[in-house]
Short mmCIF file of C-alpha atoms and ligand atoms in Angstrom, two decimals:
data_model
loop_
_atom_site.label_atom_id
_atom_site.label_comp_id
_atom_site.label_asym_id
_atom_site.label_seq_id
_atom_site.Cartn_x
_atom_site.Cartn_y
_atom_site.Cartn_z
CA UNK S 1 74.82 90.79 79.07
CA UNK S 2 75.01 92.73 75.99
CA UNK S 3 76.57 90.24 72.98
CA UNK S 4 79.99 91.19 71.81
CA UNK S 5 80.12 93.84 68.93
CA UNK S 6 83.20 92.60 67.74
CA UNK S 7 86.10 89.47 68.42
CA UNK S 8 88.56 91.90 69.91
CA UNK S 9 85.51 93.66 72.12
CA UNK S 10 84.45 93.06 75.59
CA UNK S 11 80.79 94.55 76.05
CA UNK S 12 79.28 96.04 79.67
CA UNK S 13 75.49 96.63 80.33
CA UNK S 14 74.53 100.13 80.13
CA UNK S 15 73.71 100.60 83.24
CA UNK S 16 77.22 99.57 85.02
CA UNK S 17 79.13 102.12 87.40
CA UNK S 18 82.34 103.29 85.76
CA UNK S 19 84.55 104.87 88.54
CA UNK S 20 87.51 105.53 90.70
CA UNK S 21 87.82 106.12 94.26
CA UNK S 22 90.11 107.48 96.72
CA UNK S 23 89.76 107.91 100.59
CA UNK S 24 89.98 110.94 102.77
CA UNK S 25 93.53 110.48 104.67
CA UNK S 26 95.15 109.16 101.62
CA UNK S 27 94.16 112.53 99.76
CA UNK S 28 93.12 115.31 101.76
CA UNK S 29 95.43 116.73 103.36
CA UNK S 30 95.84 118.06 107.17
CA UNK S 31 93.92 114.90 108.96
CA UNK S 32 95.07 116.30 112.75
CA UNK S 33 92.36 114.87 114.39
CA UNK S 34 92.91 110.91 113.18
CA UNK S 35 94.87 108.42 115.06
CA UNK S 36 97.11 107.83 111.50
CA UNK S 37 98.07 111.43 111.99
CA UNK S 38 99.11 110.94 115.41
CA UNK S 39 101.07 107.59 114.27
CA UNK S 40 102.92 109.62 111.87
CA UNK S 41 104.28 112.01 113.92
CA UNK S 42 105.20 109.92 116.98
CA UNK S 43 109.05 109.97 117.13
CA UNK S 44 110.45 106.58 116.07
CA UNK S 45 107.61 105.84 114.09
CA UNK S 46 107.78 103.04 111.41
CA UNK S 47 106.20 105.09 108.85
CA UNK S 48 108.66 105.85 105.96
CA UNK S 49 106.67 108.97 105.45
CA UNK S 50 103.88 111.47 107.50
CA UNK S 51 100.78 112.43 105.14
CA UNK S 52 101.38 116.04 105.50
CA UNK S 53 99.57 117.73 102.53
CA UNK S 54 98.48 114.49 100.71
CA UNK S 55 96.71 115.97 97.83
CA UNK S 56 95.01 118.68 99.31
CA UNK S 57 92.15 117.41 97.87
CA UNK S 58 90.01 118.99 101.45
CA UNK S 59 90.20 121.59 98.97
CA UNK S 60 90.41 120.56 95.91
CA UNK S 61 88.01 118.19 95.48
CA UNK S 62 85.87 120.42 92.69
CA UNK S 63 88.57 119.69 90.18
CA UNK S 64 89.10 116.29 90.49
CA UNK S 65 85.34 115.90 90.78
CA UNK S 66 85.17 117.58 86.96
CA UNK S 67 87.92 115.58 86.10
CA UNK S 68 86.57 112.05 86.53
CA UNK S 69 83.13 113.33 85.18
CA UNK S 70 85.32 114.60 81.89
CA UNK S 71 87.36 111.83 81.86
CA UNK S 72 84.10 109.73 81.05
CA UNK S 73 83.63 108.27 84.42
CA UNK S 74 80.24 107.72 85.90
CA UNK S 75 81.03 107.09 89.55
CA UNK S 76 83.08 108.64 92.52
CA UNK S 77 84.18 106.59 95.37
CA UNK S 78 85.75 108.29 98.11
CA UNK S 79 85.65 108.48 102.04
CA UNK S 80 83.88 111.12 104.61
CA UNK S 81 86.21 111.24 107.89
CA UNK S 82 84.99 110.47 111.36
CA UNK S 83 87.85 112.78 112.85
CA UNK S 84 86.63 115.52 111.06
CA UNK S 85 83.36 115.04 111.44
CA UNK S 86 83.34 114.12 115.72
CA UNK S 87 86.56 115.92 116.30
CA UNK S 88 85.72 115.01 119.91
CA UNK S 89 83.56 112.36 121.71
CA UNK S 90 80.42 114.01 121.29
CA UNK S 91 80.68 117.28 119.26
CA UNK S 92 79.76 117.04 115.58
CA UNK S 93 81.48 119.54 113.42
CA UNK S 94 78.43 121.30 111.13
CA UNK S 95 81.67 122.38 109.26
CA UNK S 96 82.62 119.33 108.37
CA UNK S 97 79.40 117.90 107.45
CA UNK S 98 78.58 120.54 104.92
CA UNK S 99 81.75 120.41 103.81
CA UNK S 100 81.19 116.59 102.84
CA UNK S 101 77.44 117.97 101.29
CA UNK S 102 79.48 119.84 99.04
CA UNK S 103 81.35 117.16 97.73
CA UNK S 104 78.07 115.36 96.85
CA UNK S 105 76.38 118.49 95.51
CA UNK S 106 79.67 118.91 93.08
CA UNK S 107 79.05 115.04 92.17
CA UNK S 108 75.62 115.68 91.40
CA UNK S 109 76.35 118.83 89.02
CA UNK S 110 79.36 117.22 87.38
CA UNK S 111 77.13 114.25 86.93
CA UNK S 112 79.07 111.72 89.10
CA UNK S 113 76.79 109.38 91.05
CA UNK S 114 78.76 109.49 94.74
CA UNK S 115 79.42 106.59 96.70
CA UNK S 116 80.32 106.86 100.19
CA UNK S 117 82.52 105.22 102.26
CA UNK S 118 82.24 106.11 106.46
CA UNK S 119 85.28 104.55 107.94
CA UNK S 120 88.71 104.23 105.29
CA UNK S 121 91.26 102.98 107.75
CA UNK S 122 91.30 106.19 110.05
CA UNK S 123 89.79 107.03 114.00
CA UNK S 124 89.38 110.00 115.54
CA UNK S 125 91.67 110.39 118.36
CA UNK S 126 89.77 110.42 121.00
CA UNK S 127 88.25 106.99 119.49
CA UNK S 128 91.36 105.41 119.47
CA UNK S 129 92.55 106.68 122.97
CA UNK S 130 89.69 104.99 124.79
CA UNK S 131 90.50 101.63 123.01
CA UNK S 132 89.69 101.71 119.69
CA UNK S 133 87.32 98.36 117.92
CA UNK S 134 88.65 96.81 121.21
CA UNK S 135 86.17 98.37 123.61
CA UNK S 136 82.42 96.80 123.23
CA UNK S 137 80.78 99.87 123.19
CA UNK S 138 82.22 100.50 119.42
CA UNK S 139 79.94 99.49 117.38
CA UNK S 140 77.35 101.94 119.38
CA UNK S 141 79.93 105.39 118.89
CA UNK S 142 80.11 103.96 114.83
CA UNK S 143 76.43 103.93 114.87
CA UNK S 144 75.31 107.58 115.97
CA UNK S 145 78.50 108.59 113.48
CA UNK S 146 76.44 107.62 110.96
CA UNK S 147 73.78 109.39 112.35
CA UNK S 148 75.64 112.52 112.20
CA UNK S 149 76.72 111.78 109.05
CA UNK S 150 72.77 111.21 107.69
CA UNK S 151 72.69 114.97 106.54
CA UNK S 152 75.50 113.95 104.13
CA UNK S 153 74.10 110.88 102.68
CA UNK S 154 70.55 111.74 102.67
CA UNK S 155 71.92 114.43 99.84
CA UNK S 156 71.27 111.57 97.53
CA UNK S 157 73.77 109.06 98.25
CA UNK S 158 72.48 106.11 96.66
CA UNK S 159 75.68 103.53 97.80
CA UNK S 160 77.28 103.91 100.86
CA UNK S 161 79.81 101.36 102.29
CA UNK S 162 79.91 101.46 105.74
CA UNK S 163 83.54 100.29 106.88
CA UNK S 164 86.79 99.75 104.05
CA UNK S 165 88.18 96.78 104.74
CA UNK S 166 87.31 94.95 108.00
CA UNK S 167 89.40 92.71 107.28
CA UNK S 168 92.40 95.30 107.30
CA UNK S 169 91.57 96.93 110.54
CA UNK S 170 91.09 93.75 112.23
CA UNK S 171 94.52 92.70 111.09
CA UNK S 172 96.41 95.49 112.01
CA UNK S 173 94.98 95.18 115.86
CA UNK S 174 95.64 91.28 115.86
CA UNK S 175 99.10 90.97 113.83
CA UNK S 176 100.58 93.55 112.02
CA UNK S 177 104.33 95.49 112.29
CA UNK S 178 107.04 96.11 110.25
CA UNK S 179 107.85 92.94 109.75
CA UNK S 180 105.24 90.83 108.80
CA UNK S 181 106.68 89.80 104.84
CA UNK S 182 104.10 91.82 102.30
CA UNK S 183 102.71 88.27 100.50
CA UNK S 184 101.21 87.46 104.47
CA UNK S 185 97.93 89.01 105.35
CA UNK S 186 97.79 90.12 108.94
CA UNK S 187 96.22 87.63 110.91
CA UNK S 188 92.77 89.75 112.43
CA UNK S 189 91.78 89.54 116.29
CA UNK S 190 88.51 87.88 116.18
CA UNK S 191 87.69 90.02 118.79
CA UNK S 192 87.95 92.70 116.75
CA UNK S 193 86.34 91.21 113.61
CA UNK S 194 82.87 90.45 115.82
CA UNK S 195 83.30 93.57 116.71
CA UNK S 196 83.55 95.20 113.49
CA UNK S 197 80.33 93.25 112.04
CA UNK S 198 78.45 94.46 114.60
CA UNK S 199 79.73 97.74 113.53
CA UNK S 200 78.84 97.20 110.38
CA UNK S 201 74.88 95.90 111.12
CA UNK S 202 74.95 98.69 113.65
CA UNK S 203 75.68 101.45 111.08
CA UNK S 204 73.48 99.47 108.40
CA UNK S 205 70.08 99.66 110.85
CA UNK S 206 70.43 103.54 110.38
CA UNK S 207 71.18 103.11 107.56
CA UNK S 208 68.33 100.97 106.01
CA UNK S 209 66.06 103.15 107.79
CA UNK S 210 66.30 105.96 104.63
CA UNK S 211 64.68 105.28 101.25
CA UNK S 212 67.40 104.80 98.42
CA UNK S 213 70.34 104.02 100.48
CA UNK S 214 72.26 101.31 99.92
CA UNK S 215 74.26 99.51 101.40
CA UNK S 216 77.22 97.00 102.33
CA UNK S 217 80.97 96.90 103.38
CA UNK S 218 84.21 96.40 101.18
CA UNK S 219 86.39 93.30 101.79
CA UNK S 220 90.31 92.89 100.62
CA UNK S 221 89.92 89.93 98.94
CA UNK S 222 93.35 88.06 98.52
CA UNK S 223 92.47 85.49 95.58
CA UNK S 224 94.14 82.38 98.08
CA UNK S 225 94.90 79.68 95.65
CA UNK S 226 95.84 76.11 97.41
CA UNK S 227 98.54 74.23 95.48
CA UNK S 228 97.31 70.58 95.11
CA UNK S 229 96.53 68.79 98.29
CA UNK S 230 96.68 72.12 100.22
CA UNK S 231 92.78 72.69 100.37
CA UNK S 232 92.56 72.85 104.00
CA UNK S 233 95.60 75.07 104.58
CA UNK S 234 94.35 77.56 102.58
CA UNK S 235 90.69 77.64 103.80
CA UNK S 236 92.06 77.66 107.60
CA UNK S 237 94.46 80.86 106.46
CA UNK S 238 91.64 82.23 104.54
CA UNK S 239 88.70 81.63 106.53
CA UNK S 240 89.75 84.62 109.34
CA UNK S 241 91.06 86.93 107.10
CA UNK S 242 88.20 86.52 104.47
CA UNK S 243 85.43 84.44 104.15
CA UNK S 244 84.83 85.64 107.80
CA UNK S 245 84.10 89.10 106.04
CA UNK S 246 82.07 87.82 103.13
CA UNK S 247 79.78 85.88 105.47
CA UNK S 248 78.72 88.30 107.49
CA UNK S 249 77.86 90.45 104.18
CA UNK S 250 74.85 87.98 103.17
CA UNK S 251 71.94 89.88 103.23
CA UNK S 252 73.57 93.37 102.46
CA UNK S 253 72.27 95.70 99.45
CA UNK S 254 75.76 94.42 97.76
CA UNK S 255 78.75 93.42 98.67
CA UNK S 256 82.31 95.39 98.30
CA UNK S 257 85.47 93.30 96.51
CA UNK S 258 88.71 94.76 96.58
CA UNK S 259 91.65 93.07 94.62
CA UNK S 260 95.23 93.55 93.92
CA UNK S 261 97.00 90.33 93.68
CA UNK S 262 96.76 86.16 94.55
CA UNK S 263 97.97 84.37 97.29
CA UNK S 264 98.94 81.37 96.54
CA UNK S 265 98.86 78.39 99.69
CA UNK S 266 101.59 76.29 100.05
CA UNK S 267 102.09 73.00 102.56
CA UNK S 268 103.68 75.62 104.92
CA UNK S 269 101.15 78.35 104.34
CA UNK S 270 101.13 81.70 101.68
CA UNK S 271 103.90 81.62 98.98
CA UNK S 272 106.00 84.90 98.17
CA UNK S 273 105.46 85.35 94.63
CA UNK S 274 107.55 83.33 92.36
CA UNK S 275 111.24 84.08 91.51
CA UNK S 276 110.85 86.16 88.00
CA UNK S 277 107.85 86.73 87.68
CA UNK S 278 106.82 90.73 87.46
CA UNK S 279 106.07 92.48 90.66
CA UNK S 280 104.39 95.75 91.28
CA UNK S 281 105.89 99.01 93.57
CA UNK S 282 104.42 97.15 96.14
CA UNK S 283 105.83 93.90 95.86
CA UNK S 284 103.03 92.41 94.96
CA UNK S 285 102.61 89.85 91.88
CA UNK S 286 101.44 91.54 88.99
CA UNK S 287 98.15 89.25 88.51
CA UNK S 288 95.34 90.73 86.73
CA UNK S 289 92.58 88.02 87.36
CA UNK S 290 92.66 88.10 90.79
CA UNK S 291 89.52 90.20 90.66
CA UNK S 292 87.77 87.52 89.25
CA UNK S 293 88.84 85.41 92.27
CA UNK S 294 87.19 87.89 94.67
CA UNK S 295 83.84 88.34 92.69
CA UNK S 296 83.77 85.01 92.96
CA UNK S 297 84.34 84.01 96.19
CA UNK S 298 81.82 87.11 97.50
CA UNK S 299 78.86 85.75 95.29
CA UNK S 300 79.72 82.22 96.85
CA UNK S 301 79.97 82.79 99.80
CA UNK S 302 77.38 85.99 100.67
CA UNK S 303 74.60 83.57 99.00
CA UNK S 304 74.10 85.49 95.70
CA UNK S 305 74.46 89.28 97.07
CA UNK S 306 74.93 91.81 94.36
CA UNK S 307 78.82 92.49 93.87
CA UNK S 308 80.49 95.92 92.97
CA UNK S 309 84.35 96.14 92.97
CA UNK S 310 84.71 98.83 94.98
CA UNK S 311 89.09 98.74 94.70
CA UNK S 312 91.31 97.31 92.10
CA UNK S 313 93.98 98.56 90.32
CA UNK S 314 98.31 98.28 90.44
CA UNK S 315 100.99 100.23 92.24
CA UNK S 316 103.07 101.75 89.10
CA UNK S 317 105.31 104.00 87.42
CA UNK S 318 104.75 102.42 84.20
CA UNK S 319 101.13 103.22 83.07
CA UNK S 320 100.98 101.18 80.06
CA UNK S 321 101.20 98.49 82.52
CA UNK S 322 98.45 99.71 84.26
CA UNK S 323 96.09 99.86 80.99
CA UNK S 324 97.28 96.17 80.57
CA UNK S 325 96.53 94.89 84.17
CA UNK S 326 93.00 96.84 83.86
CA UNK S 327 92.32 94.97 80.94
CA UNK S 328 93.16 91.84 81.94
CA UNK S 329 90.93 92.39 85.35
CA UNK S 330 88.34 94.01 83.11
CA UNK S 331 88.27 90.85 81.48
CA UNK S 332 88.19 88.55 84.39
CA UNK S 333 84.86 90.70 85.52
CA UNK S 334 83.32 90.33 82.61
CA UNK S 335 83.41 86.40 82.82
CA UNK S 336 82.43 87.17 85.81
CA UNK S 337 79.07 88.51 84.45
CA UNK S 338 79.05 86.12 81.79
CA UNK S 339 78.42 83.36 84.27
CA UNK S 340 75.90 84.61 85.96
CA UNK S 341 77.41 86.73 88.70
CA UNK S 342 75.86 90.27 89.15
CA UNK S 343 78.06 92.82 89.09
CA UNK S 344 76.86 96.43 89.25
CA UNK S 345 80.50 98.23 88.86
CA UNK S 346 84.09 98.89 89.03
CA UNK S 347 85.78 101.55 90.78
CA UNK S 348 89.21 101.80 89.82
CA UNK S 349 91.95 102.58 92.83
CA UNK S 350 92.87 104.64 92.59
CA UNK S 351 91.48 108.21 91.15
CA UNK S 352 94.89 109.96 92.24
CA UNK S 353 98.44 109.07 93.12
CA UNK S 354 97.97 109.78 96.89
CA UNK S 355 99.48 108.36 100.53
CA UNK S 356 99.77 104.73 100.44
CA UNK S 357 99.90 104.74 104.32
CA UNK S 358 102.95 105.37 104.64
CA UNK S 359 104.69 106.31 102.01
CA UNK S 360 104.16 108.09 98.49
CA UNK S 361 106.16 106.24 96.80
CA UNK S 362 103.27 103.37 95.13
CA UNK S 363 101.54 105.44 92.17
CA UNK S 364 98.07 103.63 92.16
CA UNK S 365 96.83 107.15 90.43
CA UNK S 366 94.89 107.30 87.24
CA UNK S 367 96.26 110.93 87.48
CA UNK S 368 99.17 112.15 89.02
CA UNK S 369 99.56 114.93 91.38
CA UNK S 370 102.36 117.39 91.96
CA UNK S 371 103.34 117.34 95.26
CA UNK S 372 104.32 121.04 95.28
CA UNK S 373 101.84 122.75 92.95
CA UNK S 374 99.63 119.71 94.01
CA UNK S 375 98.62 119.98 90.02
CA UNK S 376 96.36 117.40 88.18
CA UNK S 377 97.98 115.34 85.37
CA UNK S 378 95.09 112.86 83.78
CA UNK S 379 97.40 109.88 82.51
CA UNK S 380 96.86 107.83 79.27
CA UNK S 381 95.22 105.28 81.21
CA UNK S 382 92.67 107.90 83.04
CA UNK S 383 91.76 108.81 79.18
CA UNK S 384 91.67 104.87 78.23
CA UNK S 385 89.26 103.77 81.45
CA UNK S 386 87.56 106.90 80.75
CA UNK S 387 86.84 105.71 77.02
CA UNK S 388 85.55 102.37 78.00
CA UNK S 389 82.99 104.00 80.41
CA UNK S 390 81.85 105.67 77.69
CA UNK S 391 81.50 103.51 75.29
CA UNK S 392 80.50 100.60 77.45
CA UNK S 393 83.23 98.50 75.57
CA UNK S 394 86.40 96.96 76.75
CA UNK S 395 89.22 96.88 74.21
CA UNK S 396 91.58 93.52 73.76
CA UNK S 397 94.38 94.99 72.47
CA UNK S 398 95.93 95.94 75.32
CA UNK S 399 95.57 92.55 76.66
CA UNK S 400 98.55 91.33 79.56
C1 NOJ O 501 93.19 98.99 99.94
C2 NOJ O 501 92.92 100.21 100.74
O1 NOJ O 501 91.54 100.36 100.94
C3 NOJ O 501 93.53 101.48 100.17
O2 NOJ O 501 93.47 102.44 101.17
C4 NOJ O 501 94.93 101.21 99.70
O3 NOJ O 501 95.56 102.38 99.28
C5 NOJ O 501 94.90 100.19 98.60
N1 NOJ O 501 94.33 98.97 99.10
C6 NOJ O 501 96.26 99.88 97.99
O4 NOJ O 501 97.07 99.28 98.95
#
């Protein structure tokens, strides 16, 4: 690590990935073919809100592309979708796929390096119809997807992350509904989560097979901290919903973290944020270090495998708040480094205000989007994370 220029200075290595990322049903626009589509539009559906629209970033991608790359950013995360690209069992859509080429190429020219994510949360259809990640055969269909996808990522896609969030998909199959309270993670099958890391080694076999790819999956990590005496608790809450995740990543070209809050364990399990303290849109305690927690507990527990925070950022209307939680995370990374940990990035979630699955109500967006002229408004803190990618230099003034 680079020493410090100055006291009130945090300094990155040159060669660290600056970004944001978004994923294609939360911005796109018009994802028929997905189950989430479907889910929207069943009558009596618990969804507050159907996608519709999103951002219509299927076609506008070119200008948010320029955006990030003239914002200062080095790095684009965002998602390539299954539905669209095997509309049906079978049939690749050459559509589709060049499509998704064209994103890359307009990464390439704006001078964004691209990383790739294959499954964000949706299915096609017709995967979900015949079962889903509960049929054994999944992990085979997931592998020749990425085979179709290969004419996308062999474009010069140097990171790829094969599925967002295991963790996430496995919870929603084993506990999830209305009514789970927000500070409780979904409980995932275990079914489901062998089933997804086969997925996942499935997907990477192709995937290792082509010079210059790399790489891994992207765990929510929850930052579980046990009150005194409440070890155990929290490693038997934690150990399915988590460390499962980040075991099974050992060995990978580098290993996703994705944080948002703490959880903190109680003698009768996870602990609904304290009463007072500050909350974000999504109910979720406004804690800026629990990045650090993640990075952490990845390096631990994948054996040393090179870390890149793929998500972090805070639900918002009040974007100077968002400058100060990015600080303070920014800061919890960077001790991160300090200690030894290697960290290769941060991807900031999100790029845009978008669908929070849902609803459009949490504004994770370093720019905002109007949802009728579906316009692109950088905000201060775009500019500000923008600056520090340039410069390579975190300022502490803005600190939580
Ligand atoms: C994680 C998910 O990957 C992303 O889709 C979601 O919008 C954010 N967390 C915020 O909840």
């Amino acid at each position: 690590m680079p020493p410090n220029p100055t006291p009130n200075q945090l300094r990155f290595p040159s060669h660290f990935l600056w970004g944001a990322a978004t994923a294609a049903h939360q911005t796109e626009g018009n994802n028929v073919n997905s189950d989430w589509w479907v889910r929207e539009h069943t009558p009596g559906t618990s969804l507050a809100e159907a996608s519709g629209d999103a951002c219509d970033s299927f076609h506008r991608y070119g200008e948010e592309i320029r955006l990030l790359a003239e914002l200062g950013l080095t790095t684009y995360r965002f998602s390539i979708e299954w539905a669209r690209i095997e509309p049906e069992q079978g049939f690749v859509s050459r559509a589709a796929i060049d499509h998704y080429r064209r994103m890359v190429a307009a990464c390439h020219e704006a001078g964004l390096t691209p990383m790739l994510t294959l499954h964000h949360f949706t299915n096609p259809r017709w995967f979900a119809a015949r079962g889903g990640w509960q049929t054994p055969d999944a992990p085979e269909l997931f592998a020749r997807y990425t085979e179709a996808a290969l004419p996308v990522l062999t474009d010069g896609v140097a990171w790829v992350c094969t599925i967002n969030e295991p963790n996430g998909v496995a919870g929603a199959v084993g506990q999830s509904g209305p009514n789970l309270p927000n500070h409780v993670y979904a409980l995932p099958d275990p079914q489901v989560s062998a089933t997804l890391v086969l997925a996942h080694r499935r997907s990477r076999e192709v995937l290792t097979a082509i010079p210059g790819i790399k790489s891994g999956w992207a765990i929510a990590t929850q930052a579980f901290q046990p009150e005194p005496g409440c070890e155990q608790i929290a490693h038997t809450y934690g150990h399915p919903r988590e460390d499962f995740f980040l075991e099974a990543a050992r060995g990978d070209d580098f290993v996703g973290v994705q944080a948002y809050t703490r959880t903190v364990i109680g003698p009768d399990g996870p602990k609904p944020p304290r009463e007072g303290v500050e909350t974000t849109q999504m109910g979720w305690e406004y804690y800026p270090p629990a990045v650090g927690d993640g990075i952490r507990n990845a390096w631990k527990l994948t054996d040393g495998v090179p870390v890149i925070v793929t998500e972090n950022g805070i639900a918002t209307a009040d974007d100077t708040r968002r400058i100060a939680y990015t600080t303070g995370a920014l800061t919890a990374v960077h001790q991160a480094m300090t200690d030894g940990i290697d960290v290769r990035g941060y991807l900031h979630w999100s790029a845009l205000d978008n669908y929070e699955w849902g609803t459009y109500h949490p504004t994770f967006g370093l720019i905002a989007v109007d949802r009728q002229t579906f316009t692109r408004t950088p905000k201060p803190s775009a500019h500000w994370l923008g600056q520090i990618a340039r410069t390579g230099r975190l300022p502490l003034d803005a600190a939580p």
